[in-house]
Short mmCIF file of C-alpha atoms in Angstrom, two decimals:
data_model
loop_
_atom_site.label_atom_id
_atom_site.label_comp_id
_atom_site.label_asym_id
_atom_site.label_seq_id
_atom_site.Cartn_x
_atom_site.Cartn_y
_atom_site.Cartn_z
CA UNK A 299 120.68 55.12 -7.25
CA UNK A 300 121.58 53.12 -3.87
CA UNK A 301 124.49 53.83 -2.23
CA UNK A 302 125.94 54.75 1.17
CA UNK A 303 125.10 58.30 0.75
CA UNK A 304 122.28 58.34 -1.16
CA UNK A 305 119.12 56.60 -1.57
CA UNK A 306 115.34 57.08 -3.26
CA UNK A 307 113.05 58.13 -1.45
CA UNK A 308 110.67 55.42 -2.56
CA UNK A 309 109.52 51.80 -0.65
CA UNK A 310 111.41 51.12 2.48
CA UNK A 311 114.12 52.82 4.19
CA UNK A 312 116.52 52.86 7.04
CA UNK A 313 115.24 55.40 9.80
CA UNK A 314 118.64 55.44 10.89
CA UNK A 315 120.60 56.83 7.50
CA UNK A 316 117.42 58.05 6.14
CA UNK A 317 115.57 59.55 9.30
CA UNK A 318 112.73 58.56 11.32
CA UNK A 319 110.04 61.14 9.31
CA UNK A 320 111.34 59.67 5.68
CA UNK A 321 111.09 55.71 6.99
CA UNK A 322 107.44 56.59 8.25
CA UNK A 323 106.55 57.47 4.39
CA UNK A 324 106.54 54.07 3.29
CA UNK A 325 103.68 52.97 1.52
CA UNK A 326 102.59 56.88 1.15
CA UNK A 327 102.61 58.26 -2.26
CA UNK A 328 105.03 61.90 -1.72
CA UNK A 329 106.99 63.74 -5.11
CA UNK A 330 109.57 61.51 -6.61
CA UNK A 331 112.84 62.07 -4.60
CA UNK A 332 116.16 61.11 -2.76
CA UNK A 333 116.98 61.22 0.14
CA UNK A 334 121.12 62.65 1.39
CA UNK A 335 122.07 60.11 4.19
CA UNK A 336 122.99 60.47 7.26
CA UNK A 337 126.40 58.99 6.40
CA UNK A 338 126.90 61.39 3.29
CA UNK A 339 126.95 63.85 6.56
CA UNK A 340 129.46 61.89 8.90
CA UNK A 341 131.85 61.82 5.74
CA UNK A 342 131.54 65.49 5.14
CA UNK A 343 132.59 66.16 9.06
CA UNK A 344 135.24 63.68 8.60
CA UNK A 345 136.54 64.98 5.41
CA UNK A 346 136.52 68.45 6.32
CA UNK A 347 137.66 67.85 9.72
CA UNK A 348 135.37 69.60 11.39
CA UNK A 349 134.92 67.53 14.69
CA UNK A 350 137.85 70.04 16.29
CA UNK A 351 135.81 72.49 15.13
CA UNK A 352 132.34 71.39 16.85
CA UNK A 353 134.69 70.04 20.11
CA UNK A 354 135.74 73.49 20.78
CA UNK A 355 132.86 74.89 20.64
CA UNK A 356 130.86 72.64 23.46
CA UNK A 357 134.57 73.77 25.02
CA UNK A 358 133.80 77.13 24.72
CA UNK A 359 130.37 77.13 25.28
CA UNK A 360 130.80 75.16 28.65
CA UNK A 361 133.41 78.11 29.60
CA UNK A 362 130.99 80.81 29.71
CA UNK A 363 130.35 81.85 25.24
CA UNK A 364 127.31 82.60 24.78
CA UNK A 365 125.26 79.64 22.46
CA UNK A 366 124.50 81.74 20.04
CA UNK A 367 127.63 83.03 19.34
CA UNK A 368 128.92 78.80 19.53
CA UNK A 369 126.37 77.61 17.87
CA UNK A 370 126.91 80.25 15.15
CA UNK A 371 130.88 79.10 14.84
CA UNK A 372 129.82 75.75 14.05
CA UNK A 373 127.35 76.77 11.11
CA UNK A 374 129.65 78.73 9.53
CA UNK A 375 132.94 76.50 10.37
CA UNK A 376 130.18 74.24 7.80
CA UNK A 377 129.42 76.63 5.44
CA UNK A 378 132.61 77.36 4.22
CA UNK A 379 133.54 73.84 4.12
CA UNK A 380 133.00 71.72 0.59
CA UNK A 381 131.14 69.04 0.40
CA UNK A 382 133.40 65.58 -0.81
CA UNK A 383 133.67 64.87 -3.87
CA UNK A 384 132.02 61.22 -3.64
CA UNK A 385 129.29 63.17 -1.67
CA UNK A 386 128.78 65.69 -4.11
CA UNK A 387 128.49 63.53 -7.38
CA UNK A 388 126.01 61.22 -5.65
CA UNK A 389 124.21 63.53 -4.57
CA UNK A 390 124.42 65.67 -8.97
CA UNK A 391 123.54 61.69 -10.15
CA UNK A 392 120.60 61.39 -8.21
CA UNK A 393 119.52 65.24 -9.13
CA UNK A 394 120.03 64.03 -12.92
CA UNK A 395 117.63 60.83 -12.24
CA UNK A 396 114.67 63.16 -11.36
CA UNK A 397 115.40 65.83 -14.44
CA UNK A 398 118.80 66.99 -14.18
CA UNK A 399 119.23 71.11 -14.56
CA UNK A 400 116.97 73.17 -15.18
CA UNK A 401 114.52 70.72 -12.91
CA UNK A 402 112.67 72.40 -9.82
CA UNK A 403 113.13 70.76 -6.55
CA UNK A 404 112.70 71.17 -2.67
CA UNK A 405 115.69 69.99 0.00
CA UNK A 406 114.57 69.95 3.55
CA UNK A 407 115.93 68.47 6.60
CA UNK A 408 115.23 67.05 10.50
CA UNK A 409 117.50 65.33 12.61
CA UNK A 410 118.14 61.31 12.05
CA UNK A 411 116.72 61.08 15.55
CA UNK A 412 114.18 62.75 15.93
CA UNK A 413 110.60 61.03 15.81
CA UNK A 414 108.16 63.50 14.99
CA UNK A 415 110.05 65.15 12.61
CA UNK A 416 110.55 68.47 13.79
CA UNK A 417 112.29 70.24 10.62
CA UNK A 418 115.15 71.68 10.33
CA UNK A 419 116.14 74.27 6.75
CA UNK A 420 113.99 74.22 3.74
CA UNK A 421 114.96 75.84 0.02
CA UNK A 422 112.43 75.71 -3.05
CA UNK A 423 112.18 76.39 -6.46
CA UNK A 424 116.16 75.12 -6.72
CA UNK A 425 116.31 74.11 -10.49
CA UNK A 426 120.71 73.21 -10.37
CA UNK A 427 122.41 71.11 -9.05
CA UNK A 428 124.96 72.90 -7.50
CA UNK A 429 122.31 74.83 -5.65
CA UNK A 430 121.27 71.18 -4.52
CA UNK A 431 124.57 70.19 -3.41
CA UNK A 432 124.95 74.29 -1.26
CA UNK A 433 121.03 73.58 0.61
CA UNK A 434 122.77 70.23 1.26
CA UNK A 435 125.92 71.91 3.11
CA UNK A 436 122.91 74.29 4.45
CA UNK A 437 121.30 71.72 5.93
CA UNK A 438 124.05 69.91 7.26
CA UNK A 439 124.99 73.29 8.96
CA UNK A 440 121.61 73.68 9.95
CA UNK A 441 122.09 70.63 12.56
CA UNK A 442 123.85 73.44 14.94
CA UNK A 443 121.79 76.01 15.14
CA UNK A 444 121.00 77.75 18.54
CA UNK A 445 118.15 75.86 19.54
CA UNK A 446 119.27 72.40 18.89
CA UNK A 447 122.60 73.24 20.39
CA UNK A 448 121.40 74.44 23.68
CA UNK A 449 119.13 71.23 23.46
CA UNK A 450 121.22 68.93 23.27
CA UNK A 451 123.36 70.07 25.82
CA UNK A 452 120.19 70.21 27.75
CA UNK A 453 120.16 66.42 27.38
CA UNK A 454 123.34 65.39 27.91
CA UNK A 455 124.12 64.66 24.10
CA UNK A 456 126.85 64.39 21.95
CA UNK A 457 127.29 66.52 19.50
CA UNK A 458 129.51 64.83 17.99
CA UNK A 459 126.93 61.66 17.61
CA UNK A 460 124.06 63.86 16.22
CA UNK A 461 123.68 63.33 12.73
CA UNK A 462 121.50 64.83 10.10
CA UNK A 463 120.06 63.39 6.61
CA UNK A 464 118.63 65.85 4.08
CA UNK A 465 115.93 65.28 1.51
CA UNK A 466 115.24 66.07 -2.01
CA UNK A 467 112.01 66.20 -3.93
CA UNK A 468 110.80 67.33 -6.91
CA UNK A 469 108.36 70.22 -6.39
CA UNK A 470 105.12 69.84 -8.25
CA UNK A 471 102.24 72.18 -9.51
CA UNK A 472 99.95 71.33 -7.21
CA UNK A 473 95.95 72.14 -6.41
CA UNK A 474 96.21 72.04 -2.60
CA UNK A 475 98.74 72.05 0.19
CA UNK A 476 98.96 70.49 3.63
CA UNK A 477 101.05 70.39 6.12
CA UNK A 478 100.32 68.39 9.40
CA UNK A 479 101.81 67.20 12.62
CA UNK A 480 101.07 64.02 14.85
CA UNK A 481 100.75 65.02 18.91
CA UNK A 482 100.37 62.98 21.93
CA UNK A 483 100.45 59.12 23.03
CA UNK A 484 97.34 58.89 21.65
CA UNK A 485 98.02 60.20 18.11
CA UNK A 486 95.97 62.94 17.16
CA UNK A 487 96.93 63.95 13.49
CA UNK A 488 96.27 67.82 12.77
CA UNK A 489 96.30 69.31 9.45
CA UNK A 490 95.97 72.71 7.42
CA UNK A 491 95.04 72.83 4.04
CA UNK A 492 94.89 75.48 1.87
CA UNK A 493 94.92 76.25 -1.73
CA UNK A 494 98.10 76.01 -4.02
CA UNK A 495 101.31 75.59 -2.93
CA UNK A 496 100.23 75.72 0.31
CA UNK A 497 102.07 79.19 1.22
CA UNK A 498 98.76 81.22 2.83
CA UNK A 499 98.71 82.56 6.61
CA UNK A 500 97.89 79.52 8.98
CA UNK A 501 94.61 81.85 9.87
CA UNK A 502 93.88 81.97 6.14
CA UNK A 503 93.72 77.70 6.30
CA UNK A 504 91.35 74.76 6.99
CA UNK A 505 92.21 73.13 10.01
CA UNK A 506 91.35 69.52 10.19
CA UNK A 507 91.76 67.09 13.77
CA UNK A 508 91.23 63.69 13.19
CA UNK A 509 91.48 61.65 16.27
CA UNK A 510 91.37 57.74 16.69
CA UNK A 511 89.65 54.64 17.58
CA UNK A 512 86.82 52.97 15.61
CA UNK A 513 85.10 56.01 14.88
CA UNK A 514 87.37 58.85 14.37
CA UNK A 515 85.88 62.12 15.22
CA UNK A 516 86.79 64.81 12.45
CA UNK A 517 86.89 68.05 13.71
CA UNK A 518 86.83 71.14 10.57
CA UNK A 519 87.42 74.27 11.21
CA UNK A 520 86.91 76.27 7.42
CA UNK A 521 89.66 78.84 6.54
CA UNK A 522 88.56 82.05 4.96
CA UNK A 523 90.94 80.33 2.30
CA UNK A 524 90.77 84.19 0.62
CA UNK A 525 93.96 83.13 -1.52
CA UNK A 526 95.59 80.48 -3.87
CA UNK A 527 100.15 80.16 -4.14
CA UNK A 528 101.15 79.31 -7.37
CA UNK A 529 103.84 78.63 -9.15
CA UNK A 530 105.53 81.24 -10.96
CA UNK A 531 108.42 80.61 -13.52
CA UNK A 532 109.99 83.84 -12.93
CA UNK A 533 109.63 84.67 -9.33
CA UNK A 534 108.97 81.08 -7.43
CA UNK A 535 105.86 81.33 -6.18
CA UNK A 536 103.03 84.00 -6.43
CA UNK A 537 99.45 84.65 -4.63
CA UNK A 538 96.10 85.73 -6.06
CA UNK A 539 92.89 86.12 -4.76
CA UNK A 540 90.59 83.38 -5.01
CA UNK A 541 87.81 83.19 -7.88
CA UNK A 542 84.21 84.76 -7.02
CA UNK A 543 81.56 82.47 -5.43
CA UNK A 544 80.14 81.19 -9.20
CA UNK A 545 83.93 79.68 -9.74
CA UNK A 546 85.22 76.98 -7.92
CA UNK A 547 84.05 75.85 -4.71
CA UNK A 548 86.95 76.83 -1.48
CA UNK A 549 86.17 74.11 0.83
#
């Protein structure tokens, strides 16, 4: 599994094809997965003849059409289009390497060029190859959300040169879920942590800020973490109250 359209999410990857966010994962342990590359997105747009659709939506927006309507027209065309057979075959082959039909995966995406890893669509608990391919198409379409469309217009960017990568990873039965962001030139890492899959409300999570320097300062805010979100074979996930004080520590 290493081609023009799909590359494994391991080791060094090309940020121009796999995205800045995935390129920054080199050397960090992450669940096994693969990236549907910018080249796959470009082939999808070319094969489905979506370039003229995008150009027309841009012209209509500049002529006065509401950005929400203009962007929705493009997304609708993306969702109605078929993923090219060559791209579909490679996605399905890569999914088979992860375990194939019945294997739980998550599909997420972010525009290739965004250094902060701003995230687009996220799909969890997908268990068939057909669902994975469909989620990739939805991710491609999310490049034309109304906010993203408006930002490109404001920045003078060419919509036809924007590209989207898609990341597919095996879901794991985590005991601890977390999310984080990096902000500012001095690189301050802020992370939220909860028990389970990380589906608890933000105000329930513990929050941590790590500042750079020879002696990094860690600022901790202990959240209530009153619930734990876990896998549920029928519904995908479920939450239940934390155990009593005599149970495991909820730090």
